[in-house]
Amino acid sequence: MRAPLTEELLDEKAARAAGAGGHRDLARQMLAWADHPHERDEVPVADLLVGAGEQFALAEEYASALEAYLRAAERPEVTSPDARGFVVQALLDLGRTSEAEQAAEELRRSRPNTAATYHLVGEAWEAAGRLEEANRWLTRGALLAERQDAQMDWAMLLIGRLRVRRALGFPPDDYDEAALQIVLESRAELATDAEDPVEEGAVGSLPTRAVLSREGANTVLDLF
């Protein structure tokens, strides 16, 4: 019997796979671990299956990713994001849009209770160019994160939502203003850490797929 699987070991293997392009091999290894779990494994089987799917997706083997996600969704363990959200993402990656719509609707009706699930599905729709759907999922997620006082999830959902709403040409609302404030504060913190204060006319890159600039007295935020 193999040794118990720890979070640290899995993190090390994922880091090596990213550096050496070994995503497919790691995915297969994770499937093997999931097929033969150890009673003292720190990583639940469902998380191993989701992780395998993510590695297959990084290798652009989307059909194999979908298979792993479907297996994870059948498990009793709860994953965050919900494994069904990854199913939606994989179906979109495969161009199976009608099936993705059905899977997303079934997931929505189940009212997932993790904001990360809404973030995952929202960004999957955004990547597929379906911005109206992306806006709906990101908005639902932001409302849930706010109720749960999940500040990090709330911030990331608001920033993604602002990006989508700008692409749709929507006028800013209160949540968009909050997202802008988050980005401004993030930029200020980066400038402070780098001992390089933001000056008028400066343009800086942000870790939130955004570019902040100044036009006269106005702050302009371009999100990507």
XYZ file of N, CA and C in Angstrom:
672
model
N 0.849 -1.199 0.000
C 0.000 0.000 0.000
C 0.887 1.253 0.000
N 0.429 2.279 -0.731
C 1.221 3.507 -0.820
C 1.157 4.302 0.485
N 2.069 5.280 0.625
C 2.079 6.153 1.791
C 0.910 7.131 1.715
N 0.480 7.672 2.852
C -0.603 8.663 2.830
C -0.212 9.895 2.026
N -1.178 10.477 1.355
C -0.954 11.665 0.531
C -1.180 12.912 1.374
N -0.189 13.797 1.392
C -0.302 15.041 2.154
C -0.540 16.214 1.213
N -1.061 17.290 1.783
C -1.263 18.522 1.012
C 0.074 19.048 0.491
N 1.115 18.952 1.325
C 2.427 19.470 0.936
C 2.977 18.712 -0.263
N 2.837 17.388 -0.257
C 3.340 16.591 -1.375
C 2.607 16.937 -2.660
N 1.297 17.105 -2.557
C 0.515 17.444 -3.744
C 0.906 18.820 -4.282
N 1.128 19.770 -3.377
C 1.556 21.108 -3.799
C 2.913 21.055 -4.502
N 3.832 20.259 -3.970
C 5.160 20.130 -4.584
C 5.058 19.547 -5.992
N 4.232 18.522 -6.142
C 4.087 17.883 -7.451
C 3.418 18.828 -8.448
N 2.452 19.614 -7.981
C 1.795 20.575 -8.864
C 2.776 21.645 -9.318
N 3.648 22.097 -8.407
C 4.646 23.102 -8.765
C 5.629 22.552 -9.786
N 6.039 21.288 -9.610
C 6.956 20.675 -10.569
C 6.288 20.517 -11.932
N 5.028 20.118 -11.920
C 4.300 19.934 -13.190
C 4.201 21.248 -13.943
N 3.979 22.335 -13.211
C 3.875 23.649 -13.854
C 5.207 24.045 -14.478
N 6.304 23.712 -13.813
C 7.610 24.097 -14.328
C 8.092 23.220 -15.466
N 7.691 21.953 -15.454
C 8.217 20.999 -16.444
C 7.182 20.601 -17.488
N 5.990 21.173 -17.421
C 4.963 20.802 -18.390
C 4.448 19.391 -18.198
N 4.479 18.915 -16.974
C 4.056 17.542 -16.715
C 2.617 17.429 -16.257
N 1.741 18.255 -16.784
C 0.348 18.268 -16.323
C -0.361 16.943 -16.578
N -0.145 16.353 -17.757
C -0.827 15.097 -18.081
C -0.398 13.981 -17.126
N 0.905 13.889 -16.879
C 1.401 12.836 -15.994
C 0.867 13.005 -14.578
N 0.835 14.242 -14.091
C 0.318 14.475 -12.746
C -1.171 14.154 -12.688
N -1.912 14.513 -13.734
C -3.342 14.196 -13.760
C -3.567 12.691 -13.633
N -2.786 11.933 -14.370
C -2.935 10.470 -14.307
C -2.550 9.935 -12.936
N -1.516 10.534 -12.332
C -1.123 10.124 -10.997
C -2.230 10.409 -9.991
N -2.858 11.561 -10.125
C -3.931 11.918 -9.201
C -5.136 10.994 -9.380
N -5.412 10.591 -10.609
C -6.491 9.621 -10.837
C -6.162 8.293 -10.162
N -4.904 7.882 -10.239
C -4.497 6.635 -9.595
C -4.659 6.731 -8.086
N -4.274 7.875 -7.508
C -4.467 8.065 -6.077
C -5.955 8.023 -5.712
N -6.775 8.627 -6.560
C -8.214 8.631 -6.290
C -8.810 7.233 -6.395
N -8.271 6.431 -7.309
C -8.780 5.069 -7.475
C -8.373 4.156 -6.325
N -7.263 4.503 -5.664
C -6.754 3.669 -4.567
C -6.431 4.567 -3.369
N -7.453 5.108 -2.723
C -7.215 6.030 -1.604
C -6.621 5.330 -0.387
N -5.868 6.096 0.370
C -5.311 5.640 1.650
C -6.176 6.225 2.755
N -6.400 5.469 3.787
C -7.299 5.935 4.854
C -6.774 7.172 5.566
N -5.463 7.450 5.455
C -4.897 8.626 6.106
C -4.550 9.738 5.107
N -5.063 9.667 3.901
C -4.860 10.749 2.941
C -5.432 12.048 3.485
N -4.682 13.134 3.320
C -5.186 14.452 3.718
C -6.086 15.072 2.649
N -5.992 14.576 1.430
C -6.750 15.137 0.312
C -7.908 14.201 -0.014
N -9.158 14.673 0.097
C -10.308 13.826 -0.226
C -10.303 13.393 -1.687
N -10.960 12.279 -1.958
C -11.006 11.748 -3.324
C -11.599 12.767 -4.293
N -12.664 13.444 -3.892
C -13.291 14.422 -4.789
C -12.311 15.523 -5.170
N -11.506 15.983 -4.213
C -10.519 17.027 -4.513
C -9.421 16.497 -5.441
N -9.053 15.226 -5.272
C -8.070 14.634 -6.180
C -8.609 14.590 -7.604
N -9.883 14.250 -7.745
C -10.487 14.178 -9.070
C -10.587 15.565 -9.707
N -10.965 16.562 -8.903
C -10.997 17.935 -9.425
C -9.586 18.369 -9.821
N -8.615 18.064 -8.965
C -7.235 18.417 -9.281
C -6.755 17.748 -10.558
N -7.133 16.494 -10.749
C -6.767 15.798 -11.987
C -7.396 16.492 -13.185
N -8.656 16.882 -13.039
C -9.312 17.600 -14.125
C -8.617 18.895 -14.459
N -8.188 19.624 -13.436
C -7.490 20.893 -13.676
C -6.168 20.662 -14.407
N -5.459 19.596 -14.031
C -4.199 19.295 -14.706
C -4.434 18.887 -16.156
N -5.482 18.101 -16.414
C -5.821 17.755 -17.791
C -6.172 19.018 -18.585
N -6.901 19.932 -17.955
C -7.265 21.173 -18.647
C -6.029 21.986 -18.996
N -5.058 22.025 -18.079
C -3.810 22.739 -18.359
C -3.056 22.094 -19.518
N -3.239 20.781 -19.676
C -2.638 20.072 -20.811
C -3.517 20.154 -22.053
N -4.624 20.906 -21.951
C -5.591 21.082 -23.038
C -6.240 19.765 -23.455
N -6.381 18.860 -22.496
C -7.093 17.600 -22.721
C -8.456 17.722 -22.033
N -9.337 18.461 -22.672
C -10.578 18.869 -22.035
C -11.567 17.717 -21.850
N -11.546 16.751 -22.739
C -12.441 15.603 -22.582
C -12.062 14.799 -21.340
N -10.763 14.613 -21.133
C -10.311 13.911 -19.927
C -10.616 14.737 -18.680
N -10.482 16.058 -18.795
C -10.827 16.929 -17.671
C -12.305 16.773 -17.315
N -13.167 16.774 -18.317
C -14.597 16.627 -18.071
C -14.905 15.311 -17.371
N -14.275 14.244 -17.820
C -14.508 12.937 -17.198
C -14.133 12.962 -15.716
N -13.002 13.575 -15.400
C -12.581 13.654 -13.995
C -13.541 14.507 -13.185
N -13.990 15.623 -13.740
C -14.926 16.489 -13.023
C -16.259 15.783 -12.772
N -16.732 15.041 -13.765
C -17.993 14.313 -13.601
C -17.872 13.287 -12.485
N -16.740 12.624 -12.412
C -16.535 11.677 -11.320
C -16.536 12.393 -9.973
N -15.893 13.559 -9.923
C -15.853 14.325 -8.677
C -17.253 14.754 -8.262
N -18.073 15.146 -9.236
C -19.423 15.615 -8.930
C -20.297 14.504 -8.365
N -19.943 13.258 -8.622
C -20.716 12.125 -8.113
C -20.298 11.718 -6.710
N -19.214 12.280 -6.216
C -18.709 11.910 -4.898
C -19.507 12.590 -3.792
N -19.534 11.987 -2.605
C -20.263 12.618 -1.487
C -19.537 13.800 -0.872
N -18.200 13.891 -1.065
C -17.457 14.996 -0.469
C -17.804 16.305 -1.166
N -17.754 17.380 -0.386
C -18.014 18.717 -0.917
C -16.701 19.336 -1.361
N -16.677 19.879 -2.565
C -15.492 20.586 -3.045
C -15.816 22.073 -3.174
N -14.784 22.889 -3.101
C -14.962 24.334 -3.305
C -13.859 24.823 -4.239
N -14.231 25.294 -5.452
C -15.586 25.419 -5.974
C -16.268 24.065 -6.164
N -17.592 24.094 -6.277
C -18.386 22.900 -6.526
C -17.898 22.230 -7.816
N -17.721 20.915 -7.761
C -17.225 20.187 -8.938
C -18.116 20.389 -10.150
N -19.403 20.630 -9.927
C -20.316 20.849 -11.059
C -19.989 22.137 -11.810
N -19.387 23.095 -11.122
C -18.932 24.300 -11.801
C -17.805 23.993 -12.769
N -16.915 23.073 -12.380
C -15.852 22.657 -13.285
C -16.418 21.910 -14.492
N -17.515 21.175 -14.274
C -18.170 20.493 -15.396
C -18.631 21.517 -16.426
N -19.250 22.603 -15.959
C -19.680 23.675 -16.866
C -18.491 24.217 -17.640
N -17.412 24.489 -16.940
C -16.213 25.036 -17.573
C -15.682 24.087 -18.645
N -15.602 22.790 -18.337
C -15.062 21.828 -19.295
C -15.960 21.703 -20.520
N -17.272 21.709 -20.305
C -18.190 21.645 -21.440
C -18.004 22.855 -22.357
N -17.801 24.026 -21.768
C -17.554 25.214 -22.578
C -16.215 25.107 -23.314
N -15.199 24.570 -22.641
C -13.911 24.375 -23.288
C -14.028 23.446 -24.496
N -14.954 22.499 -24.413
C -15.158 21.541 -25.488
C -16.108 22.059 -26.564
N -16.659 23.266 -26.346
C -17.605 23.819 -27.307
C -18.992 23.208 -27.213
N -19.280 22.519 -26.133
C -20.590 21.874 -25.957
C -21.487 22.823 -25.164
N -21.841 23.917 -25.818
C -22.481 25.037 -25.138
C -23.867 24.684 -24.610
N -24.663 23.964 -25.388
C -26.017 23.612 -24.936
C -25.961 22.772 -23.662
N -25.033 21.832 -23.622
C -24.875 21.011 -22.423
C -24.384 21.856 -21.253
N -23.512 22.808 -21.543
C -23.025 23.706 -20.486
C -24.172 24.534 -19.931
N -25.046 25.010 -20.789
C -26.203 25.785 -20.337
C -27.078 24.951 -19.405
N -27.318 23.703 -19.790
C -28.151 22.821 -18.966
C -27.484 22.537 -17.625
N -26.185 22.232 -17.668
C -25.464 21.949 -16.425
C -25.441 23.167 -15.516
N -25.257 24.354 -16.092
C -25.228 25.583 -15.300
C -26.588 25.852 -14.671
N -27.646 25.609 -15.414
C -28.982 25.848 -14.873
C -29.287 24.887 -13.728
N -28.898 23.638 -13.883
C -29.097 22.676 -12.798
C -28.300 23.075 -11.565
N -27.093 23.558 -11.782
C -26.268 24.009 -10.668
C -26.894 25.222 -9.999
N -27.375 26.164 -10.787
C -27.987 27.371 -10.226
C -29.187 27.012 -9.358
N -30.026 26.100 -9.843
C -31.228 25.719 -9.097
C -30.898 25.042 -7.776
N -29.724 24.429 -7.690
C -29.330 23.786 -6.433
C -28.828 24.790 -5.403
N -28.662 26.043 -5.818
C -28.217 27.122 -4.944
C -26.916 26.805 -4.216
N -25.833 26.664 -4.957
C -24.543 26.382 -4.305
C -24.213 27.453 -3.275
N -23.576 27.019 -2.191
C -23.366 27.915 -1.058
C -21.926 28.382 -0.936
N -21.146 28.255 -2.001
C -19.774 28.750 -1.986
C -19.619 29.813 -3.068
N -19.161 30.979 -2.670
C -19.000 32.073 -3.626
C -18.003 31.715 -4.722
N -17.024 30.873 -4.388
C -16.021 30.476 -5.380
C -16.653 29.758 -6.565
N -17.767 29.076 -6.332
C -18.452 28.380 -7.424
C -19.000 29.385 -8.428
N -19.603 30.455 -7.933
C -20.144 31.483 -8.822
C -19.019 32.188 -9.583
N -17.896 32.383 -8.910
C -16.746 33.002 -9.562
C -16.248 32.119 -10.705
N -16.112 30.831 -10.440
C -15.642 29.889 -11.453
C -16.553 29.889 -12.677
N -17.857 29.740 -12.449
C -18.791 29.653 -13.570
C -18.891 30.995 -14.290
N -18.871 32.091 -13.530
C -18.934 33.401 -14.152
C -17.760 33.633 -15.094
N -16.566 33.295 -14.644
C -15.398 33.500 -15.494
C -15.373 32.519 -16.662
N -15.967 31.325 -16.477
C -16.061 30.385 -17.599
C -16.957 30.952 -18.697
N -18.083 31.550 -18.301
C -18.966 32.179 -19.292
C -18.272 33.382 -19.935
N -17.539 34.132 -19.133
C -16.817 35.280 -19.688
C -15.816 34.829 -20.743
N -15.052 33.774 -20.445
C -14.061 33.268 -21.393
C -14.714 32.774 -22.677
N -15.960 32.297 -22.551
C -16.695 31.806 -23.713
C -17.377 32.934 -24.483
N -17.237 34.177 -23.990
C -17.847 35.315 -24.665
C -19.311 35.518 -24.357
N -19.809 34.836 -23.343
C -21.218 34.950 -22.955
C -21.308 35.881 -21.745
N -21.236 37.178 -22.027
C -21.072 38.155 -20.957
C -22.321 38.342 -20.113
N -23.496 38.206 -20.684
C -24.720 38.339 -19.891
C -24.777 37.250 -18.827
N -24.467 36.019 -19.227
C -24.441 34.925 -18.249
C -23.356 35.162 -17.213
N -22.198 35.633 -17.678
C -21.104 35.910 -16.744
C -21.525 36.939 -15.709
N -22.189 37.990 -16.140
C -22.637 39.034 -15.224
C -23.601 38.480 -14.185
N -24.525 37.628 -14.629
C -25.499 37.069 -13.679
C -24.814 36.207 -12.623
N -23.887 35.366 -13.054
C -23.220 34.492 -12.085
C -22.318 35.277 -11.139
N -21.596 36.238 -11.662
C -20.719 37.024 -10.800
C -21.517 37.879 -9.822
N -22.667 38.381 -10.254
C -23.506 39.175 -9.357
C -24.072 38.306 -8.243
N -24.582 37.122 -8.602
C -25.086 36.210 -7.559
C -23.985 35.869 -6.563
N -22.793 35.618 -7.081
C -21.683 35.284 -6.198
C -21.309 36.427 -5.274
N -21.322 37.651 -5.807
C -20.989 38.813 -4.978
C -22.002 38.986 -3.856
N -23.270 38.790 -4.161
C -24.308 38.907 -3.133
C -24.138 37.837 -2.055
N -23.806 36.608 -2.487
C -23.589 35.530 -1.519
C -22.363 35.824 -0.660
N -21.267 36.239 -1.277
C -20.046 36.539 -0.525
C -20.288 37.656 0.477
N -21.101 38.634 0.093
C -21.419 39.734 1.003
C -22.196 39.218 2.210
N -23.164 38.344 1.958
C -23.943 37.782 3.079
C -23.061 36.952 3.996
N -22.096 36.253 3.419
C -21.231 35.376 4.204
C -20.035 36.120 4.790
N -19.902 37.409 4.466
C -18.763 38.219 4.901
C -17.441 37.577 4.465
N -17.439 37.025 3.233
C -16.232 36.422 2.654
C -15.535 37.499 1.836
N -14.665 38.264 2.492
C -14.128 39.473 1.900
C -13.288 39.227 0.645
N -12.429 38.213 0.664
C -11.589 37.960 -0.508
C -12.431 37.535 -1.704
N -13.371 36.605 -1.486
C -14.261 36.186 -2.572
C -15.062 37.374 -3.094
N -15.541 38.193 -2.176
C -16.348 39.356 -2.555
C -15.536 40.301 -3.439
N -14.288 40.545 -3.060
C -13.452 41.454 -3.836
C -13.207 40.922 -5.244
N -12.850 39.647 -5.348
C -12.561 39.080 -6.660
C -13.806 39.021 -7.538
N -14.949 38.720 -6.950
C -16.198 38.701 -7.711
C -16.563 40.096 -8.197
N -16.382 41.093 -7.353
C -16.699 42.461 -7.762
C -15.794 42.926 -8.892
N -14.523 42.579 -8.828
C -13.600 42.993 -9.881
C -13.944 42.305 -11.197
N -14.238 41.003 -11.136
C -14.661 40.305 -12.345
C -15.958 40.852 -12.897
N -16.866 41.165 -11.997
C -18.161 41.719 -12.411
C -17.980 43.073 -13.079
N -17.121 43.915 -12.514
C -16.856 45.221 -13.116
C -16.267 45.059 -14.515
N -15.344 44.136 -14.663
C -14.734 43.887 -15.967
C -15.799 43.512 -17.004
N -16.704 42.623 -16.617
C -17.754 42.161 -17.530
C -18.737 43.282 -17.838
N -19.124 44.025 -16.811
C -20.102 45.095 -17.019
C -19.536 46.204 -17.903
N -18.249 46.479 -17.768
C -17.624 47.466 -18.652
C -17.664 46.971 -20.096
N -17.406 45.683 -20.291
C -17.443 45.122 -21.646
C -18.849 45.173 -22.227
N -19.851 45.071 -21.360
C -21.243 45.136 -21.801
C -21.721 46.575 -22.008
N -20.937 47.528 -21.533
C -21.319 48.928 -21.676
C -22.310 49.402 -20.629
N -22.401 48.698 -19.492
C -23.331 49.084 -18.440
C -22.793 50.277 -17.650
N -23.666 51.165 -17.213
C -23.217 52.263 -16.348
C -22.817 51.719 -14.980
N -21.876 52.368 -14.307
C -21.416 51.857 -13.014
C -22.500 51.940 -11.946
N -22.550 50.912 -11.091
C -23.452 50.923 -9.951
C -22.617 50.940 -8.673
N -23.271 50.788 -7.518
C -22.551 50.872 -6.243
C -21.485 49.781 -6.121
N -21.784 48.578 -6.615
C -20.801 47.503 -6.544
C -19.600 47.794 -7.442
N -19.849 48.429 -8.580
C -18.736 48.806 -9.449
C -17.841 49.831 -8.755
N -18.462 50.765 -8.053
C -17.681 51.754 -7.309
C -16.850 51.072 -6.226
N -17.433 50.050 -5.574
C -16.685 49.316 -4.554
C -15.519 48.561 -5.177
N -15.749 47.989 -6.355
C -14.667 47.276 -7.051
C -13.538 48.233 -7.412
N -13.888 49.403 -7.898
C -12.879 50.401 -8.245
C -12.057 50.776 -7.015
N -12.716 50.939 -5.871
C -12.012 51.287 -4.654
C -11.033 50.182 -4.248
N -11.457 48.928 -4.422
C -10.573 47.800 -4.107
C -9.325 47.849 -4.972
N -9.525 48.109 -6.275
C -8.391 48.165 -7.191
C -7.460 49.323 -6.839
N -8.039 50.481 -6.518
C -7.224 51.638 -6.144
C -6.395 51.344 -4.897
N -7.018 50.719 -3.913
C -6.302 50.389 -2.682
C -5.205 49.362 -2.949
N -5.486 48.396 -3.826
C -4.472 47.394 -4.168
C -3.280 48.061 -4.832
N -3.565 48.998 -5.720
C -2.483 49.705 -6.417
C -1.656 50.529 -5.438
N -2.337 51.157 -4.492
C -1.622 51.969 -3.504
C -0.730 51.096 -2.632
N -1.225 49.912 -2.265
C -0.422 49.004 -1.446
C 0.803 48.525 -2.205
N 0.619 48.219 -3.491
C 1.763 47.798 -4.301
C 2.808 48.907 -4.391
N 2.335 50.116 -4.586
C 3.257 51.240 -4.695
C 4.000 51.453 -3.386
N 3.307 51.291 -2.259
C 3.939 51.455 -0.952
C 4.987 50.378 -0.723
N 4.635 49.122 -1.064
C 5.581 48.017 -0.889
C 6.834 48.218 -1.725
N 6.640 48.796 -2.907
C 7.777 49.002 -3.803
C 8.488 50.325 -3.534
N 7.989 51.052 -2.530
C 8.525 52.377 -2.221
C 8.504 53.259 -3.464
N 7.426 53.127 -4.230
C 7.294 53.871 -5.495
C 5.887 54.446 -5.546
N 5.629 55.582 -4.879
C 4.279 56.122 -4.797
C 3.697 56.446 -6.165
N 2.355 56.308 -6.249
C 1.651 56.610 -7.487
C 1.651 58.114 -7.710
N 2.015 58.527 -8.894
C 2.030 59.944 -9.231
C 0.972 60.235 -10.275
N 0.600 61.496 -10.362
C -0.331 61.902 -11.396
C 0.240 61.546 -12.768
N -0.602 60.960 -13.609
C -0.174 60.578 -14.942
C 0.468 59.210 -15.004
N 0.664 58.577 -13.823
C 1.314 57.268 -13.824
C 0.336 56.190 -14.243
N 0.863 55.170 -14.887
C 0.072 54.008 -15.273
C 0.734 52.799 -14.657
N -0.053 51.985 -13.971
C 0.532 50.817 -13.321
C -0.272 49.570 -13.596
N 0.417 48.439 -13.654
C -0.267 47.167 -13.824
C -0.720 46.648 -12.469
N -1.858 46.011 -12.450
C -2.434 45.498 -11.215
C -2.529 43.981 -11.273
N -2.527 43.325 -10.119
C -2.624 41.865 -10.104
C -4.050 41.383 -10.334
N -4.923 42.263 -10.764
C -6.332 41.908 -10.939
C -6.753 42.058 -12.392
N -5.819 41.862 -13.304
C -6.085 42.023 -14.735
C -6.655 43.409 -15.007
N -5.966 44.411 -14.488
C -6.429 45.778 -14.638
C -5.249 46.703 -14.860
N -5.513 47.826 -15.507
C -4.519 48.886 -15.659
C -5.149 50.192 -15.198
N -4.499 50.843 -14.280
C -4.990 52.091 -13.702
C -4.200 53.251 -14.282
N -4.892 54.308 -14.689
C -4.203 55.489 -15.231
C -4.958 56.741 -14.813
N -4.335 57.869 -15.098
C -4.939 59.164 -14.778
C -5.134 59.961 -16.051
N -6.305 60.572 -16.163
C -6.571 61.511 -17.244
C -7.060 62.802 -16.603
N -6.133 63.738 -16.419
C -6.479 64.945 -15.698
C -6.794 64.622 -14.253
N -7.993 65.060 -13.813
C -8.412 64.799 -12.433
C -9.137 63.471 -12.308
N -9.319 62.766 -13.423
C -10.110 61.540 -13.413
C -9.222 60.293 -13.353
N -9.710 59.300 -12.636
C -9.056 58.006 -12.608
C -9.716 57.120 -13.652
N -8.899 56.476 -14.477
C -9.421 55.597 -15.530
C -8.931 54.186 -15.234
N -9.855 53.246 -15.242
C -9.529 51.862 -14.956
C -9.851 51.006 -16.177
N -8.859 50.374 -16.749
C -9.058 49.432 -17.851
C -8.816 48.031 -17.336
N -9.806 47.169 -17.497
C -9.743 45.814 -16.994
C -9.672 44.822 -18.138
N -8.900 43.762 -17.931
C -8.717 42.765 -18.987
C -8.960 41.373 -18.433
